[in-house]
PDB file of C-alpha atoms and ligand atoms in Angstrom:
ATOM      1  CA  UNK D   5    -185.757   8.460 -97.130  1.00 50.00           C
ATOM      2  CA  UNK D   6    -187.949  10.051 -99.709  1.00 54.00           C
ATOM      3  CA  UNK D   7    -186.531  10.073-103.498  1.00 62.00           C
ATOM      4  CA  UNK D   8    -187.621  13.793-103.651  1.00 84.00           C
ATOM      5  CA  UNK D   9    -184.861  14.143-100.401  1.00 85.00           C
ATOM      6  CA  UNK D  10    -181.877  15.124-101.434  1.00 89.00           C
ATOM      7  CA  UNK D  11    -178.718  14.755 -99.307  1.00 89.00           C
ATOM      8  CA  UNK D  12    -175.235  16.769 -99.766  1.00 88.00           C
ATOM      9  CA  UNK D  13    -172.257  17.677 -97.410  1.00 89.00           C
ATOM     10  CA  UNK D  14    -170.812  20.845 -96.066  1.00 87.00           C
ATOM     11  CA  UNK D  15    -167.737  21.123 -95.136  1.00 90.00           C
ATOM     12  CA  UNK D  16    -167.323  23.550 -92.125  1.00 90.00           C
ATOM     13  CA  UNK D  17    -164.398  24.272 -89.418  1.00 91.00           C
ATOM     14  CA  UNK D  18    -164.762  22.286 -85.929  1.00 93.00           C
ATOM     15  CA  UNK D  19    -165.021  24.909 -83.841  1.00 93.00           C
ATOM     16  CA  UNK D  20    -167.457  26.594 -85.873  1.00 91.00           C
ATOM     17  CA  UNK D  21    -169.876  23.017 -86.041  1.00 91.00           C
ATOM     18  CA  UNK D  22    -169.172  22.725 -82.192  1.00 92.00           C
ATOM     19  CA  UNK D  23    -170.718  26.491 -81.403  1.00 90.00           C
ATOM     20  CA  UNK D  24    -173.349  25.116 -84.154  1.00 89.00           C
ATOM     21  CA  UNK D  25    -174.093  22.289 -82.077  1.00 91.00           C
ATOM     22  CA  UNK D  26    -174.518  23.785 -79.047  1.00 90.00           C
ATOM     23  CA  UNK D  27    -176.434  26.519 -79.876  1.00 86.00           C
ATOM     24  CA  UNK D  28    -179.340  24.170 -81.981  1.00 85.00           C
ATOM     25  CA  UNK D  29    -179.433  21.733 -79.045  1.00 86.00           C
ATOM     26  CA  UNK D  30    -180.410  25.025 -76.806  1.00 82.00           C
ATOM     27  CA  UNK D  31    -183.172  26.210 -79.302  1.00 79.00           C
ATOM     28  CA  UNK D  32    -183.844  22.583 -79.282  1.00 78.00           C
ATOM     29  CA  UNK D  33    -183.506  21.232 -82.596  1.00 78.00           C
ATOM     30  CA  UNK D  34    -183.278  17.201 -82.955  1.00 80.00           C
ATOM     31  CA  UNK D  35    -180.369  17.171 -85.543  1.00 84.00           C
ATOM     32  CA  UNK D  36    -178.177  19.340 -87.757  1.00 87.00           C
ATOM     33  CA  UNK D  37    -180.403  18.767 -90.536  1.00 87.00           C
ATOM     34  CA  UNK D  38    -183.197  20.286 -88.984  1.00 84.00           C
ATOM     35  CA  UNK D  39    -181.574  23.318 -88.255  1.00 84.00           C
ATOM     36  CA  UNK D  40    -179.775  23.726 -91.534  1.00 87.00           C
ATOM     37  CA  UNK D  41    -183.733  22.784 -93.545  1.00 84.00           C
ATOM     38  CA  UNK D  42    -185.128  26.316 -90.784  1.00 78.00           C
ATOM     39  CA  UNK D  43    -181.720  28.578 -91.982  1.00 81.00           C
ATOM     40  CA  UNK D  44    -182.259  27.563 -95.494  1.00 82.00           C
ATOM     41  CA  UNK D  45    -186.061  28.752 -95.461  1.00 74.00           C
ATOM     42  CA  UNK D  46    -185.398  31.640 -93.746  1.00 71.00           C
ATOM     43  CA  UNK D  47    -181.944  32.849 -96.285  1.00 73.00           C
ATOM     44  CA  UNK D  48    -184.897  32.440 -99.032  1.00 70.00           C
ATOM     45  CA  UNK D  49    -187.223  34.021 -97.752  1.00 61.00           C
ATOM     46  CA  UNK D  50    -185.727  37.228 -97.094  1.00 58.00           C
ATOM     47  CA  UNK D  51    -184.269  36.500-100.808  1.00 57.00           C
ATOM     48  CA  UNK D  52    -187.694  36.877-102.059  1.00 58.00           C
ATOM     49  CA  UNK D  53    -187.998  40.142-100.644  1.00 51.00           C
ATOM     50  CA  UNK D  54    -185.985  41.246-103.476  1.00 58.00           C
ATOM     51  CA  UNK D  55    -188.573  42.959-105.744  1.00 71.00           C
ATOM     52  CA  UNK D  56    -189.282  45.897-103.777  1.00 78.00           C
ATOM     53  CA  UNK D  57    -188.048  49.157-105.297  1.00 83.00           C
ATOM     54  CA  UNK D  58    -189.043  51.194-101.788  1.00 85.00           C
ATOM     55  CA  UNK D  59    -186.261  53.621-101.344  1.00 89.00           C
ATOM     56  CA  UNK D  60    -184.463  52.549 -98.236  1.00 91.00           C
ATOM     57  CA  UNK D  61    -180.918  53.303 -96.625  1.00 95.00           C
ATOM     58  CA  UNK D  62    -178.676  50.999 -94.789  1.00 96.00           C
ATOM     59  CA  UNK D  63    -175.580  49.958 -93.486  1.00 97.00           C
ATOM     60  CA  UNK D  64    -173.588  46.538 -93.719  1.00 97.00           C
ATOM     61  CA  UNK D  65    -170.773  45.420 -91.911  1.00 97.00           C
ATOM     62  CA  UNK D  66    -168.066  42.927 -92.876  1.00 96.00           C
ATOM     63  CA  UNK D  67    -165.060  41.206 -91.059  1.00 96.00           C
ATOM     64  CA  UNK D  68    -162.572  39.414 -93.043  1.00 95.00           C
ATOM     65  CA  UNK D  69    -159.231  38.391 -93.170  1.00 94.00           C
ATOM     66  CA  UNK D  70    -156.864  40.498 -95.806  1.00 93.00           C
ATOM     67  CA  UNK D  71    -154.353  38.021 -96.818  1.00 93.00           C
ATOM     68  CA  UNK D  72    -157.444  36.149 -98.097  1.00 89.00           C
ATOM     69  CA  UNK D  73    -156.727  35.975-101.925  1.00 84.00           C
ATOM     70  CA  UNK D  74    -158.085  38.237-104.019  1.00 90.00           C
ATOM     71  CA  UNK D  75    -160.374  38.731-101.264  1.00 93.00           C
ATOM     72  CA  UNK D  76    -160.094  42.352-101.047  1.00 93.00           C
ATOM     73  CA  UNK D  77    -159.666  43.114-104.863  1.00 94.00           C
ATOM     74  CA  UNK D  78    -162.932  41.901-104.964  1.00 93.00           C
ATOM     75  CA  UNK D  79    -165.105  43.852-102.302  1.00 95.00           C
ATOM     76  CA  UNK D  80    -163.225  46.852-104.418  1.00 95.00           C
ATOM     77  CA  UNK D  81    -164.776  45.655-107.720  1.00 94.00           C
ATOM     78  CA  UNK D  82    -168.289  45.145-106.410  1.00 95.00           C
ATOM     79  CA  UNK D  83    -168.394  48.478-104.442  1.00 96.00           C
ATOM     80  CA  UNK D  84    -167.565  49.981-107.888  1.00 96.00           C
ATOM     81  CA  UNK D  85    -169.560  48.133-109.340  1.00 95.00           C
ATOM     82  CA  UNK D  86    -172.675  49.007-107.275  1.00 96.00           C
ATOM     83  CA  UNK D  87    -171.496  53.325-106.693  1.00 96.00           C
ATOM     84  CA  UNK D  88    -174.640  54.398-107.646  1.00 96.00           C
ATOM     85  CA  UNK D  89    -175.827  53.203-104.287  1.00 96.00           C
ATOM     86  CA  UNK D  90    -173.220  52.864-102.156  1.00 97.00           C
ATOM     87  CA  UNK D  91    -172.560  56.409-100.314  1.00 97.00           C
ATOM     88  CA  UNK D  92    -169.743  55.785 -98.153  1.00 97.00           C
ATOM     89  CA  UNK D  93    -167.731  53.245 -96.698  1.00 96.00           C
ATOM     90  CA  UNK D  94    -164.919  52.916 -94.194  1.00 97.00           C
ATOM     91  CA  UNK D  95    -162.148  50.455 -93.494  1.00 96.00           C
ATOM     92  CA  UNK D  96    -160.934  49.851 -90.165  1.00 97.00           C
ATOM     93  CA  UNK D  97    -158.198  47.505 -89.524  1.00 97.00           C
ATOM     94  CA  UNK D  98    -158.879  45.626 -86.482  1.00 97.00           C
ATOM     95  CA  UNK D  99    -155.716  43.791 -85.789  1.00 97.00           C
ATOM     96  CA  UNK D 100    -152.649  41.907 -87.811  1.00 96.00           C
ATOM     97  CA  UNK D 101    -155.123  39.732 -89.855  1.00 95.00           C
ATOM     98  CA  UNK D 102    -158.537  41.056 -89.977  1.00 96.00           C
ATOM     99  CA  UNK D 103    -160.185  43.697 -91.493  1.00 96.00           C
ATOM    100  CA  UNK D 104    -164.305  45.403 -90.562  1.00 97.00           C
ATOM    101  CA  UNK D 105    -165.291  47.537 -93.952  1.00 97.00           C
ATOM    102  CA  UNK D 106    -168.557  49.656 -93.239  1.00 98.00           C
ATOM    103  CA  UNK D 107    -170.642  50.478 -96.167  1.00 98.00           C
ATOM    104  CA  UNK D 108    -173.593  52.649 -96.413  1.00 98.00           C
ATOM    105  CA  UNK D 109    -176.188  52.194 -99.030  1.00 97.00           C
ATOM    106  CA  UNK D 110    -178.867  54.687-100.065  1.00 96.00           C
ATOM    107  CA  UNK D 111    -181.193  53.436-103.298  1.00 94.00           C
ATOM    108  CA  UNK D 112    -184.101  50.937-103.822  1.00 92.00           C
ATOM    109  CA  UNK D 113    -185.012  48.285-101.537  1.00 90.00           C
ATOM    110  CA  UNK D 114    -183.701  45.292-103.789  1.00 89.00           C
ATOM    111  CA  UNK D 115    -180.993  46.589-105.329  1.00 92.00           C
ATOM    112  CA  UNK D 116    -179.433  47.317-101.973  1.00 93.00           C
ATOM    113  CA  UNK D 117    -180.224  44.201-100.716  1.00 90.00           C
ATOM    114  CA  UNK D 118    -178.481  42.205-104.034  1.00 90.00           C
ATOM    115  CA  UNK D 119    -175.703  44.495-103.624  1.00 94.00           C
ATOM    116  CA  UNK D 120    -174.972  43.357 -99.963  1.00 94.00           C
ATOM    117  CA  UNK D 121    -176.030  39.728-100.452  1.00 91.00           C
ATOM    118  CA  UNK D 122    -172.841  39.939-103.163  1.00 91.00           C
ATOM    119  CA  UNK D 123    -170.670  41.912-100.559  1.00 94.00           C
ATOM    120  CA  UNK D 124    -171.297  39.351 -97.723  1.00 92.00           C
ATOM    121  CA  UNK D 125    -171.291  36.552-100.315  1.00 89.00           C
ATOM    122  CA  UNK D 126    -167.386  36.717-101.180  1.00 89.00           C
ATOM    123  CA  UNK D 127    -165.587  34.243-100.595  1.00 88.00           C
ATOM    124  CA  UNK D 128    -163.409  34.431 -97.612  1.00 89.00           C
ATOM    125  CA  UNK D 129    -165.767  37.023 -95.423  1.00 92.00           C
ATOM    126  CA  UNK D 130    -166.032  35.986 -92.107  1.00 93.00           C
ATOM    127  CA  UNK D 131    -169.222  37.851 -91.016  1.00 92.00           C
ATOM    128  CA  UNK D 132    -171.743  40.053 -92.645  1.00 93.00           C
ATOM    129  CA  UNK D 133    -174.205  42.216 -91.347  1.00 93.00           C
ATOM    130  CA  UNK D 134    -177.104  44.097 -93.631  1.00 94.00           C
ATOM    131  CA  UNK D 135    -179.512  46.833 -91.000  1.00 93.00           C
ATOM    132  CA  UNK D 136    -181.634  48.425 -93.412  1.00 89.00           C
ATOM    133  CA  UNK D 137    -184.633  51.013 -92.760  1.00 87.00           C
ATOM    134  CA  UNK D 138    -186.894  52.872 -94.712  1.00 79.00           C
ATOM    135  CA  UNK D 139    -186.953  57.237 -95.101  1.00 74.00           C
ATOM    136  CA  UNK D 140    -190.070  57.813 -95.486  1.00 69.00           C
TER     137      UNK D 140
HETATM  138 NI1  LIG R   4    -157.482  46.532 -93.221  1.00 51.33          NI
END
């Protein structure tokens, strides 16, 4: 192994590194590493993205589990924290443990996009979604 490789570990639930598994062997990667080095490259470059100012809308979707923590305390202070853009959002609860929260962004390109990276970012979210489009 290269000295400029560097090695660390993840740790990740079993049933989520089994769907993992199977689904990289299908798009036919070799190993885990592989697969992790292509989702790594492709996170940053939609991070460098991030210097547009085009005005843009969008809408995110999150699923997490309430009696995570602080969990929701949290998605509360960011969404303040970011009102300028955020418009609207809604809160369904989708059974005993989980919640979806629906939030709808209108501002510059990057700053929505650093908002929701932040939103889907917190600790405990299950999923995250970000669909963003352009007015003009
Ligand atoms: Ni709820």
């Amino acid at each position: 192994m290269s000295s400029k490789v560097t090695r660390f570990g993840v740790s990740i639930e079993k049933e989520l590194a089994e769907k993992f598994d199977s689904h990289i062997e299908q798009e036919g990667y070799g190993n885990r590493s592989e697969a992790i080095r292509d989702l790594i490259r492709e996170h940053l470059s939609i991070e460098q993205l991030g210097t547009d100012r085009t005005p843009a809308v969008a809408s995110m979707s999150l699923i997490y589990d309430h009696h995570h923590r602080e969990l929701p305390d949290m998605l509360n202070t960011l969404q303040h924290e970011y009102q300028q853009i955020i418009v609207s959002s809604l809160h369904v609860h989708v059974d005993h443990d989980n919640c979806m929260e629906v939030v709808i962004f209108k501002g510059p390109n990057c700053w929505i996009k650093k908002a929701a990276n932040r939103l889907m970012a917190t600790r405990g979210v299950k999923h995250g979604k970000l669909t963003m489009t352009t007015v003009s």
